[in-house]
């Protein structure tokens, strides 16, 4: 559900670029272009990440099920607000509400997996595959609904699944710390919480210093690069594909509206990510995740450099490089998610994933502004070179982690 909403937003951006001409924030007015709309959606995407840190603190103290339920309710409300937004400024407000609500999920869900499931790699893979289904279904559903309805009606319809998912989450009954209890020889829930969690600002600062004193700081830097690349490449990808060689694919006509080929190429690219998540998750259970970080980001650097030159060769080459982008963009995720669990103690796992998604989606949200600015004042080629540079840095950090002894991961 989180990624269904997240990736429906890029599909709406081209509509907002044509429907609105001015962003009025009271004290100033700005023209509507890629740079300003990129900055507008960055607010919501940034809060999606920034809110992960306090959410990570909460999940070490409160059941994940309660937090996930609140997340779903908030996301549904935000899309209802989006449906009645009269101006770009109110759209920005709706995106901010979505970001705050969505920020709760990743620390809650990933902490639940890391403490409740023994086969973490496979669990992260299936979890990531579900995320990729949302990543693909969100824009696909949005695109199909836009064939029949105005965009405001579409986002109102999209609010309904969140209400249904919230009802399920509220009623779910699971053991959130089964794997920790098993590892501790049958420790109780209270035992599994002992020594963990944040009770005060002093606790927060002390535990944060402990996390960043070791190799977790390197994993955190990887997440920064990953978030900037992810948001930078996906936010304006539907618009970029509009300008590339997809004319050989036929548009789809329905009810007097046209679905451009670029839209279903975009959805197909995202669907390929399901395979990347699955393969990476299985590999994580069979070896050190640091090797996956090195290989995955190395591949993303190559894909970024080759994307536009390959697209210039024609449709077959564009489809191949798009599939590679989709595969490796999500291939890297189970590896850094598992690395967080390797390099942090169970008692601060929520805080650890809070910092992780502060990096991925908070700092990473600047990728939308970066991409919008590059496309407004420079050329797409320069944007992809910047993305390649981010991937090279992340691959280098992965190479550093490979040199560390696995036995020194946690607590160092």
mmCIF file with all atom_site columns, N, CA and C in Angstrom, residues 35-91:
data_model
loop_
_atom_site.group_PDB
_atom_site.id
_atom_site.type_symbol
_atom_site.label_atom_id
_atom_site.label_alt_id
_atom_site.label_comp_id
_atom_site.label_asym_id
_atom_site.label_entity_id
_atom_site.label_seq_id
_atom_site.pdbx_PDB_ins_code
_atom_site.Cartn_x
_atom_site.Cartn_y
_atom_site.Cartn_z
_atom_site.occupancy
_atom_site.B_iso_or_equiv
_atom_site.pdbx_formal_charge
_atom_site.auth_seq_id
_atom_site.auth_comp_id
_atom_site.auth_asym_id
_atom_site.auth_atom_id
_atom_site.pdbx_PDB_model_num
ATOM 1   N N  . UNK A 1 35 ? 11.216  21.854 -12.165 1.00 0.00 ? 35 UNK A N  1
ATOM 2   C CA . UNK A 1 35 ? 11.959  22.198 -10.954 1.00 0.00 ? 35 UNK A CA 1
ATOM 3   C C  . UNK A 1 35 ? 11.021  22.489 -9.787  1.00 0.00 ? 35 UNK A C  1
ATOM 4   N N  . UNK A 1 36 ? 9.980   23.315 -10.024 1.00 0.00 ? 36 UNK A N  1
ATOM 5   C CA . UNK A 1 36 ? 9.089   23.693 -8.926  1.00 0.00 ? 36 UNK A CA 1
ATOM 6   C C  . UNK A 1 36 ? 8.175   22.547 -8.503  1.00 0.00 ? 36 UNK A C  1
ATOM 7   N N  . UNK A 1 37 ? 7.699   21.772 -9.475  1.00 0.00 ? 37 UNK A N  1
ATOM 8   C CA . UNK A 1 37 ? 6.875   20.623 -9.104  1.00 0.00 ? 37 UNK A CA 1
ATOM 9   C C  . UNK A 1 37 ? 7.724   19.565 -8.401  1.00 0.00 ? 37 UNK A C  1
ATOM 10  N N  . UNK A 1 38 ? 8.975   19.406 -8.844  1.00 0.00 ? 38 UNK A N  1
ATOM 11  C CA . UNK A 1 38 ? 9.882   18.499 -8.147  1.00 0.00 ? 38 UNK A CA 1
ATOM 12  C C  . UNK A 1 38 ? 10.091  18.916 -6.701  1.00 0.00 ? 38 UNK A C  1
ATOM 13  N N  . UNK A 1 39 ? 10.244  20.224 -6.483  1.00 0.00 ? 39 UNK A N  1
ATOM 14  C CA . UNK A 1 39 ? 10.391  20.732 -5.114  1.00 0.00 ? 39 UNK A CA 1
ATOM 15  C C  . UNK A 1 39 ? 9.110   20.516 -4.312  1.00 0.00 ? 39 UNK A C  1
ATOM 16  N N  . UNK A 1 40 ? 7.950   20.671 -4.969  1.00 0.00 ? 40 UNK A N  1
ATOM 17  C CA . UNK A 1 40 ? 6.666   20.505 -4.289  1.00 0.00 ? 40 UNK A CA 1
ATOM 18  C C  . UNK A 1 40 ? 6.488   19.082 -3.768  1.00 0.00 ? 40 UNK A C  1
ATOM 19  N N  . UNK A 1 41 ? 6.738   18.101 -4.617  1.00 0.00 ? 41 UNK A N  1
ATOM 20  C CA . UNK A 1 41 ? 6.566   16.719 -4.175  1.00 0.00 ? 41 UNK A CA 1
ATOM 21  C C  . UNK A 1 41 ? 7.691   16.283 -3.247  1.00 0.00 ? 41 UNK A C  1
ATOM 22  N N  . UNK A 1 42 ? 8.820   17.004 -3.301  1.00 0.00 ? 42 UNK A N  1
ATOM 23  C CA . UNK A 1 42 ? 9.910   16.694 -2.379  1.00 0.00 ? 42 UNK A CA 1
ATOM 24  C C  . UNK A 1 42 ? 9.467   16.857 -0.927  1.00 0.00 ? 42 UNK A C  1
ATOM 25  N N  . UNK A 1 43 ? 8.552   17.789 -0.669  1.00 0.00 ? 43 UNK A N  1
ATOM 26  C CA . UNK A 1 43 ? 8.068   17.994 0.704   1.00 0.00 ? 43 UNK A CA 1
ATOM 27  C C  . UNK A 1 43 ? 7.495   16.692 1.255   1.00 0.00 ? 43 UNK A C  1
ATOM 28  N N  . UNK A 1 44 ? 6.579   16.082 0.495   1.00 0.00 ? 44 UNK A N  1
ATOM 29  C CA . UNK A 1 44 ? 5.994   14.826 0.957   1.00 0.00 ? 44 UNK A CA 1
ATOM 30  C C  . UNK A 1 44 ? 6.994   13.707 1.010   1.00 0.00 ? 44 UNK A C  1
ATOM 31  N N  . UNK A 1 45 ? 7.832   13.590 -0.026  1.00 0.00 ? 45 UNK A N  1
ATOM 32  C CA . UNK A 1 45 ? 8.822   12.527 -0.051  1.00 0.00 ? 45 UNK A CA 1
ATOM 33  C C  . UNK A 1 45 ? 9.844   12.692 1.074   1.00 0.00 ? 45 UNK A C  1
ATOM 34  N N  . UNK A 1 46 ? 10.196  13.939 1.394   1.00 0.00 ? 46 UNK A N  1
ATOM 35  C CA . UNK A 1 46 ? 11.147  14.183 2.480   1.00 0.00 ? 46 UNK A CA 1
ATOM 36  C C  . UNK A 1 46 ? 10.556  13.768 3.824   1.00 0.00 ? 46 UNK A C  1
ATOM 37  N N  . UNK A 1 47 ? 9.299   14.144 4.060   1.00 0.00 ? 47 UNK A N  1
ATOM 38  C CA . UNK A 1 47 ? 8.658   13.757 5.318   1.00 0.00 ? 47 UNK A CA 1
ATOM 39  C C  . UNK A 1 47 ? 8.496   12.240 5.414   1.00 0.00 ? 47 UNK A C  1
ATOM 40  N N  . UNK A 1 48 ? 8.317   11.588 4.273   1.00 0.00 ? 48 UNK A N  1
ATOM 41  C CA . UNK A 1 48 ? 8.285   10.126 4.212   1.00 0.00 ? 48 UNK A CA 1
ATOM 42  C C  . UNK A 1 48 ? 9.541   9.549  4.845   1.00 0.00 ? 48 UNK A C  1
ATOM 43  N N  . UNK A 1 49 ? 10.676  10.203 4.618   1.00 0.00 ? 49 UNK A N  1
ATOM 44  C CA . UNK A 1 49 ? 11.922  9.734  5.206   1.00 0.00 ? 49 UNK A CA 1
ATOM 45  C C  . UNK A 1 49 ? 12.214  10.329 6.566   1.00 0.00 ? 49 UNK A C  1
ATOM 46  N N  . UNK A 1 50 ? 11.982  11.639 6.729   1.00 0.00 ? 50 UNK A N  1
ATOM 47  C CA . UNK A 1 50 ? 12.306  12.295 7.999   1.00 0.00 ? 50 UNK A CA 1
ATOM 48  C C  . UNK A 1 50 ? 11.490  11.723 9.147   1.00 0.00 ? 50 UNK A C  1
ATOM 49  N N  . UNK A 1 51 ? 10.234  11.361 8.865   1.00 0.00 ? 51 UNK A N  1
ATOM 50  C CA . UNK A 1 51 ? 9.396   10.792 9.910   1.00 0.00 ? 51 UNK A CA 1
ATOM 51  C C  . UNK A 1 51 ? 9.789   9.388  10.304  1.00 0.00 ? 51 UNK A C  1
ATOM 52  N N  . UNK A 1 52 ? 10.662  8.760  9.515   1.00 0.00 ? 52 UNK A N  1
ATOM 53  C CA . UNK A 1 52 ? 11.081  7.392  9.834   1.00 0.00 ? 52 UNK A CA 1
ATOM 54  C C  . UNK A 1 52 ? 11.867  7.329  11.134  1.00 0.00 ? 52 UNK A C  1
ATOM 55  N N  . UNK A 1 53 ? 12.593  8.398  11.458  1.00 0.00 ? 53 UNK A N  1
ATOM 56  C CA . UNK A 1 53 ? 13.401  8.372  12.678  1.00 0.00 ? 53 UNK A CA 1
ATOM 57  C C  . UNK A 1 53 ? 12.547  8.355  13.940  1.00 0.00 ? 53 UNK A C  1
ATOM 58  N N  . UNK A 1 54 ? 11.611  9.300  14.135  1.00 0.00 ? 54 UNK A N  1
ATOM 59  C CA . UNK A 1 54 ? 10.734  9.172  15.310  1.00 0.00 ? 54 UNK A CA 1
ATOM 60  C C  . UNK A 1 54 ? 9.892   7.902  15.273  1.00 0.00 ? 54 UNK A C  1
ATOM 61  N N  . UNK A 1 55 ? 9.531   7.450  14.063  1.00 0.00 ? 55 UNK A N  1
ATOM 62  C CA . UNK A 1 55 ? 8.783   6.189  13.967  1.00 0.00 ? 55 UNK A CA 1
ATOM 63  C C  . UNK A 1 55 ? 9.636   5.023  14.427  1.00 0.00 ? 55 UNK A C  1
ATOM 64  N N  . UNK A 1 56 ? 10.917  5.065  14.094  1.00 0.00 ? 56 UNK A N  1
ATOM 65  C CA . UNK A 1 56 ? 11.822  4.012  14.561  1.00 0.00 ? 56 UNK A CA 1
ATOM 66  C C  . UNK A 1 56 ? 11.948  3.986  16.073  1.00 0.00 ? 56 UNK A C  1
ATOM 67  N N  . UNK A 1 57 ? 11.934  5.165  16.681  1.00 0.00 ? 57 UNK A N  1
ATOM 68  C CA . UNK A 1 57 ? 11.947  5.220  18.149  1.00 0.00 ? 57 UNK A CA 1
ATOM 69  C C  . UNK A 1 57 ? 10.667  4.610  18.716  1.00 0.00 ? 57 UNK A C  1
ATOM 70  N N  . UNK A 1 58 ? 9.531   4.942  18.105  1.00 0.00 ? 58 UNK A N  1
ATOM 71  C CA . UNK A 1 58 ? 8.246   4.449  18.603  1.00 0.00 ? 58 UNK A CA 1
ATOM 72  C C  . UNK A 1 58 ? 8.130   2.932  18.495  1.00 0.00 ? 58 UNK A C  1
ATOM 73  N N  . UNK A 1 59 ? 8.653   2.358  17.410  1.00 0.00 ? 59 UNK A N  1
ATOM 74  C CA . UNK A 1 59 ? 8.440   0.930  17.185  1.00 0.00 ? 59 UNK A CA 1
ATOM 75  C C  . UNK A 1 59 ? 9.240   0.075  18.162  1.00 0.00 ? 59 UNK A C  1
ATOM 76  N N  . UNK A 1 60 ? 10.247  0.656  18.812  1.00 0.00 ? 60 UNK A N  1
ATOM 77  C CA . UNK A 1 60 ? 10.935  -0.075 19.879  1.00 0.00 ? 60 UNK A CA 1
ATOM 78  C C  . UNK A 1 60 ? 10.139  -0.055 21.179  1.00 0.00 ? 60 UNK A C  1
ATOM 79  N N  . UNK A 1 61 ? 9.028   0.723  21.207  1.00 0.00 ? 61 UNK A N  1
ATOM 80  C CA . UNK A 1 61 ? 8.220   0.834  22.420  1.00 0.00 ? 61 UNK A CA 1
ATOM 81  C C  . UNK A 1 61 ? 6.773   0.402  22.207  1.00 0.00 ? 61 UNK A C  1
ATOM 82  N N  . UNK A 1 62 ? 6.269   0.489  20.960  1.00 0.00 ? 62 UNK A N  1
ATOM 83  C CA . UNK A 1 62 ? 4.852   0.234  20.666  1.00 0.00 ? 62 UNK A CA 1
ATOM 84  C C  . UNK A 1 62 ? 4.758   -0.870 19.629  1.00 0.00 ? 62 UNK A C  1
ATOM 85  N N  . UNK A 1 63 ? 3.709   -1.691 19.715  1.00 0.00 ? 63 UNK A N  1
ATOM 86  C CA . UNK A 1 63 ? 3.529   -2.771 18.746  1.00 0.00 ? 63 UNK A CA 1
ATOM 87  C C  . UNK A 1 63 ? 3.476   -2.228 17.322  1.00 0.00 ? 63 UNK A C  1
ATOM 88  N N  . UNK A 1 64 ? 4.175   -2.918 16.424  1.00 0.00 ? 64 UNK A N  1
ATOM 89  C CA . UNK A 1 64 ? 4.222   -2.498 15.028  1.00 0.00 ? 64 UNK A CA 1
ATOM 90  C C  . UNK A 1 64 ? 2.832   -2.485 14.395  1.00 0.00 ? 64 UNK A C  1
ATOM 91  N N  . UNK A 1 65 ? 1.961   -3.416 14.794  1.00 0.00 ? 65 UNK A N  1
ATOM 92  C CA . UNK A 1 65 ? 0.625   -3.499 14.208  1.00 0.00 ? 65 UNK A CA 1
ATOM 93  C C  . UNK A 1 65 ? -0.147  -2.197 14.398  1.00 0.00 ? 65 UNK A C  1
ATOM 94  N N  . UNK A 1 66 ? -0.039  -1.599 15.569  1.00 0.00 ? 66 UNK A N  1
ATOM 95  C CA . UNK A 1 66 ? -0.739  -0.347 15.860  1.00 0.00 ? 66 UNK A CA 1
ATOM 96  C C  . UNK A 1 66 ? -0.209  0.774  14.968  1.00 0.00 ? 66 UNK A C  1
ATOM 97  N N  . UNK A 1 67 ? 1.113   0.840  14.833  1.00 0.00 ? 67 UNK A N  1
ATOM 98  C CA . UNK A 1 67 ? 1.712   1.892  14.020  1.00 0.00 ? 67 UNK A CA 1
ATOM 99  C C  . UNK A 1 67 ? 1.365   1.721  12.546  1.00 0.00 ? 67 UNK A C  1
ATOM 100 N N  . UNK A 1 68 ? 1.367   0.477  12.060  1.00 0.00 ? 68 UNK A N  1
ATOM 101 C CA . UNK A 1 68 ? 1.052   0.233  10.654  1.00 0.00 ? 68 UNK A CA 1
ATOM 102 C C  . UNK A 1 68 ? -0.407  0.602  10.364  1.00 0.00 ? 68 UNK A C  1
ATOM 103 N N  . UNK A 1 69 ? -1.294  0.317  11.300  1.00 0.00 ? 69 UNK A N  1
ATOM 104 C CA . UNK A 1 69 ? -2.700  0.699  11.131  1.00 0.00 ? 69 UNK A CA 1
ATOM 105 C C  . UNK A 1 69 ? -2.836  2.215  11.003  1.00 0.00 ? 69 UNK A C  1
ATOM 106 N N  . UNK A 1 70 ? -2.148  2.961  11.872  1.00 0.00 ? 70 UNK A N  1
ATOM 107 C CA . UNK A 1 70 ? -2.184  4.425  11.811  1.00 0.00 ? 70 UNK A CA 1
ATOM 108 C C  . UNK A 1 70 ? -1.623  4.933  10.488  1.00 0.00 ? 70 UNK A C  1
ATOM 109 N N  . UNK A 1 71 ? -0.590  4.282  10.000  1.00 0.00 ? 71 UNK A N  1
ATOM 110 C CA . UNK A 1 71 ? 0.005   4.641  8.719   1.00 0.00 ? 71 UNK A CA 1
ATOM 111 C C  . UNK A 1 71 ? -1.018  4.540  7.589   1.00 0.00 ? 71 UNK A C  1
ATOM 112 N N  . UNK A 1 72 ? -1.747  3.446  7.544   1.00 0.00 ? 72 UNK A N  1
ATOM 113 C CA . UNK A 1 72 ? -2.717  3.222  6.475   1.00 0.00 ? 72 UNK A CA 1
ATOM 114 C C  . UNK A 1 72 ? -3.863  4.226  6.530   1.00 0.00 ? 72 UNK A C  1
ATOM 115 N N  . UNK A 1 73 ? -4.348  4.500  7.727   1.00 0.00 ? 73 UNK A N  1
ATOM 116 C CA . UNK A 1 73 ? -5.425  5.481  7.883   1.00 0.00 ? 73 UNK A CA 1
ATOM 117 C C  . UNK A 1 73 ? -4.967  6.853  7.386   1.00 0.00 ? 73 UNK A C  1
ATOM 118 N N  . UNK A 1 74 ? -3.753  7.250  7.772   1.00 0.00 ? 74 UNK A N  1
ATOM 119 C CA . UNK A 1 74 ? -3.232  8.554  7.368   1.00 0.00 ? 74 UNK A CA 1
ATOM 120 C C  . UNK A 1 74 ? -3.029  8.670  5.869   1.00 0.00 ? 74 UNK A C  1
ATOM 121 N N  . UNK A 1 75 ? -2.539  7.599  5.234   1.00 0.00 ? 75 UNK A N  1
ATOM 122 C CA . UNK A 1 75 ? -2.331  7.649  3.781   1.00 0.00 ? 75 UNK A CA 1
ATOM 123 C C  . UNK A 1 75 ? -3.660  7.786  3.036   1.00 0.00 ? 75 UNK A C  1
ATOM 124 N N  . UNK A 1 76 ? -4.678  7.052  3.487   1.00 0.00 ? 76 UNK A N  1
ATOM 125 C CA . UNK A 1 76 ? -5.987  7.176  2.851   1.00 0.00 ? 76 UNK A CA 1
ATOM 126 C C  . UNK A 1 76 ? -6.541  8.581  2.970   1.00 0.00 ? 76 UNK A C  1
ATOM 127 N N  . UNK A 1 77 ? -6.397  9.175  4.162   1.00 0.00 ? 77 UNK A N  1
ATOM 128 C CA . UNK A 1 77 ? -6.883  10.543 4.362   1.00 0.00 ? 77 UNK A CA 1
ATOM 129 C C  . UNK A 1 77 ? -6.151  11.528 3.454   1.00 0.00 ? 77 UNK A C  1
ATOM 130 N N  . UNK A 1 78 ? -4.848  11.349 3.291   1.00 0.00 ? 78 UNK A N  1
ATOM 131 C CA . UNK A 1 78 ? -4.070  12.281 2.472   1.00 0.00 ? 78 UNK A CA 1
ATOM 132 C C  . UNK A 1 78 ? -4.535  12.277 1.023   1.00 0.00 ? 78 UNK A C  1
ATOM 133 N N  . UNK A 1 79 ? -4.921  11.095 0.503   1.00 0.00 ? 79 UNK A N  1
ATOM 134 C CA . UNK A 1 79 ? -5.379  11.051 -0.877  1.00 0.00 ? 79 UNK A CA 1
ATOM 135 C C  . UNK A 1 79 ? -6.796  11.615 -1.020  1.00 0.00 ? 79 UNK A C  1
ATOM 136 N N  . UNK A 1 80 ? -7.582  11.540 0.032   1.00 0.00 ? 80 UNK A N  1
ATOM 137 C CA . UNK A 1 80 ? -8.862  12.241 0.004   1.00 0.00 ? 80 UNK A CA 1
ATOM 138 C C  . UNK A 1 80 ? -8.648  13.756 -0.036  1.00 0.00 ? 80 UNK A C  1
ATOM 139 N N  . UNK A 1 81 ? -7.672  14.236 0.722   1.00 0.00 ? 81 UNK A N  1
ATOM 140 C CA . UNK A 1 81 ? -7.338  15.654 0.692   1.00 0.00 ? 81 UNK A CA 1
ATOM 141 C C  . UNK A 1 81 ? -6.809  16.052 -0.684  1.00 0.00 ? 81 UNK A C  1
ATOM 142 N N  . UNK A 1 82 ? -6.000  15.192 -1.286  1.00 0.00 ? 82 UNK A N  1
ATOM 143 C CA . UNK A 1 82 ? -5.482  15.462 -2.616  1.00 0.00 ? 82 UNK A CA 1
ATOM 144 C C  . UNK A 1 82 ? -6.618  15.597 -3.625  1.00 0.00 ? 82 UNK A C  1
ATOM 145 N N  . UNK A 1 83 ? -7.662  14.794 -3.454  1.00 0.00 ? 83 UNK A N  1
ATOM 146 C CA . UNK A 1 83 ? -8.792  14.808 -4.396  1.00 0.00 ? 83 UNK A CA 1
ATOM 147 C C  . UNK A 1 83 ? -9.523  16.142 -4.410  1.00 0.00 ? 83 UNK A C  1
ATOM 148 N N  . UNK A 1 84 ? -9.489  16.882 -3.318  1.00 0.00 ? 84 UNK A N  1
ATOM 149 C CA . UNK A 1 84 ? -10.213 18.160 -3.255  1.00 0.00 ? 84 UNK A CA 1
ATOM 150 C C  . UNK A 1 84 ? -9.256  19.351 -3.280  1.00 0.00 ? 84 UNK A C  1
ATOM 151 N N  . UNK A 1 85 ? -7.993  19.117 -3.631  1.00 0.00 ? 85 UNK A N  1
ATOM 152 C CA . UNK A 1 85 ? -7.002  20.202 -3.646  1.00 0.00 ? 85 UNK A CA 1
ATOM 153 C C  . UNK A 1 85 ? -7.271  21.163 -4.796  1.00 0.00 ? 85 UNK A C  1
ATOM 154 N N  . UNK A 1 86 ? -7.532  22.446 -4.508  1.00 0.00 ? 86 UNK A N  1
ATOM 155 C CA . UNK A 1 86 ? -7.822  23.396 -5.585  1.00 0.00 ? 86 UNK A CA 1
ATOM 156 C C  . UNK A 1 86 ? -6.578  24.017 -6.217  1.00 0.00 ? 86 UNK A C  1
ATOM 157 N N  . UNK A 1 87 ? -5.449  23.962 -5.516  1.00 0.00 ? 87 UNK A N  1
ATOM 158 C CA . UNK A 1 87 ? -4.235  24.633 -5.982  1.00 0.00 ? 87 UNK A CA 1
ATOM 159 C C  . UNK A 1 87 ? -3.021  23.730 -5.762  1.00 0.00 ? 87 UNK A C  1
ATOM 160 N N  . UNK A 1 88 ? -1.907  24.015 -6.435  1.00 0.00 ? 88 UNK A N  1
ATOM 161 C CA . UNK A 1 88 ? -0.679  23.255 -6.185  1.00 0.00 ? 88 UNK A CA 1
ATOM 162 C C  . UNK A 1 88 ? -0.220  23.330 -4.728  1.00 0.00 ? 88 UNK A C  1
ATOM 163 N N  . UNK A 1 89 ? -0.460  24.453 -4.057  1.00 0.00 ? 89 UNK A N  1
ATOM 164 C CA . UNK A 1 89 ? -0.051  24.573 -2.657  1.00 0.00 ? 89 UNK A CA 1
ATOM 165 C C  . UNK A 1 89 ? -0.775  23.549 -1.785  1.00 0.00 ? 89 UNK A C  1
ATOM 166 N N  . UNK A 1 90 ? -2.055  23.335 -2.042  1.00 0.00 ? 90 UNK A N  1
ATOM 167 C CA . UNK A 1 90 ? -2.808  22.345 -1.270  1.00 0.00 ? 90 UNK A CA 1
ATOM 168 C C  . UNK A 1 90 ? -2.371  20.927 -1.663  1.00 0.00 ? 90 UNK A C  1
ATOM 169 N N  . UNK A 1 91 ? -2.015  20.746 -2.920  1.00 0.00 ? 91 UNK A N  1
ATOM 170 C CA . UNK A 1 91 ? -1.431  19.458 -3.321  1.00 0.00 ? 91 UNK A CA 1
ATOM 171 C C  . UNK A 1 91 ? -0.178  19.189 -2.502  1.00 0.00 ? 91 UNK A C  1
#
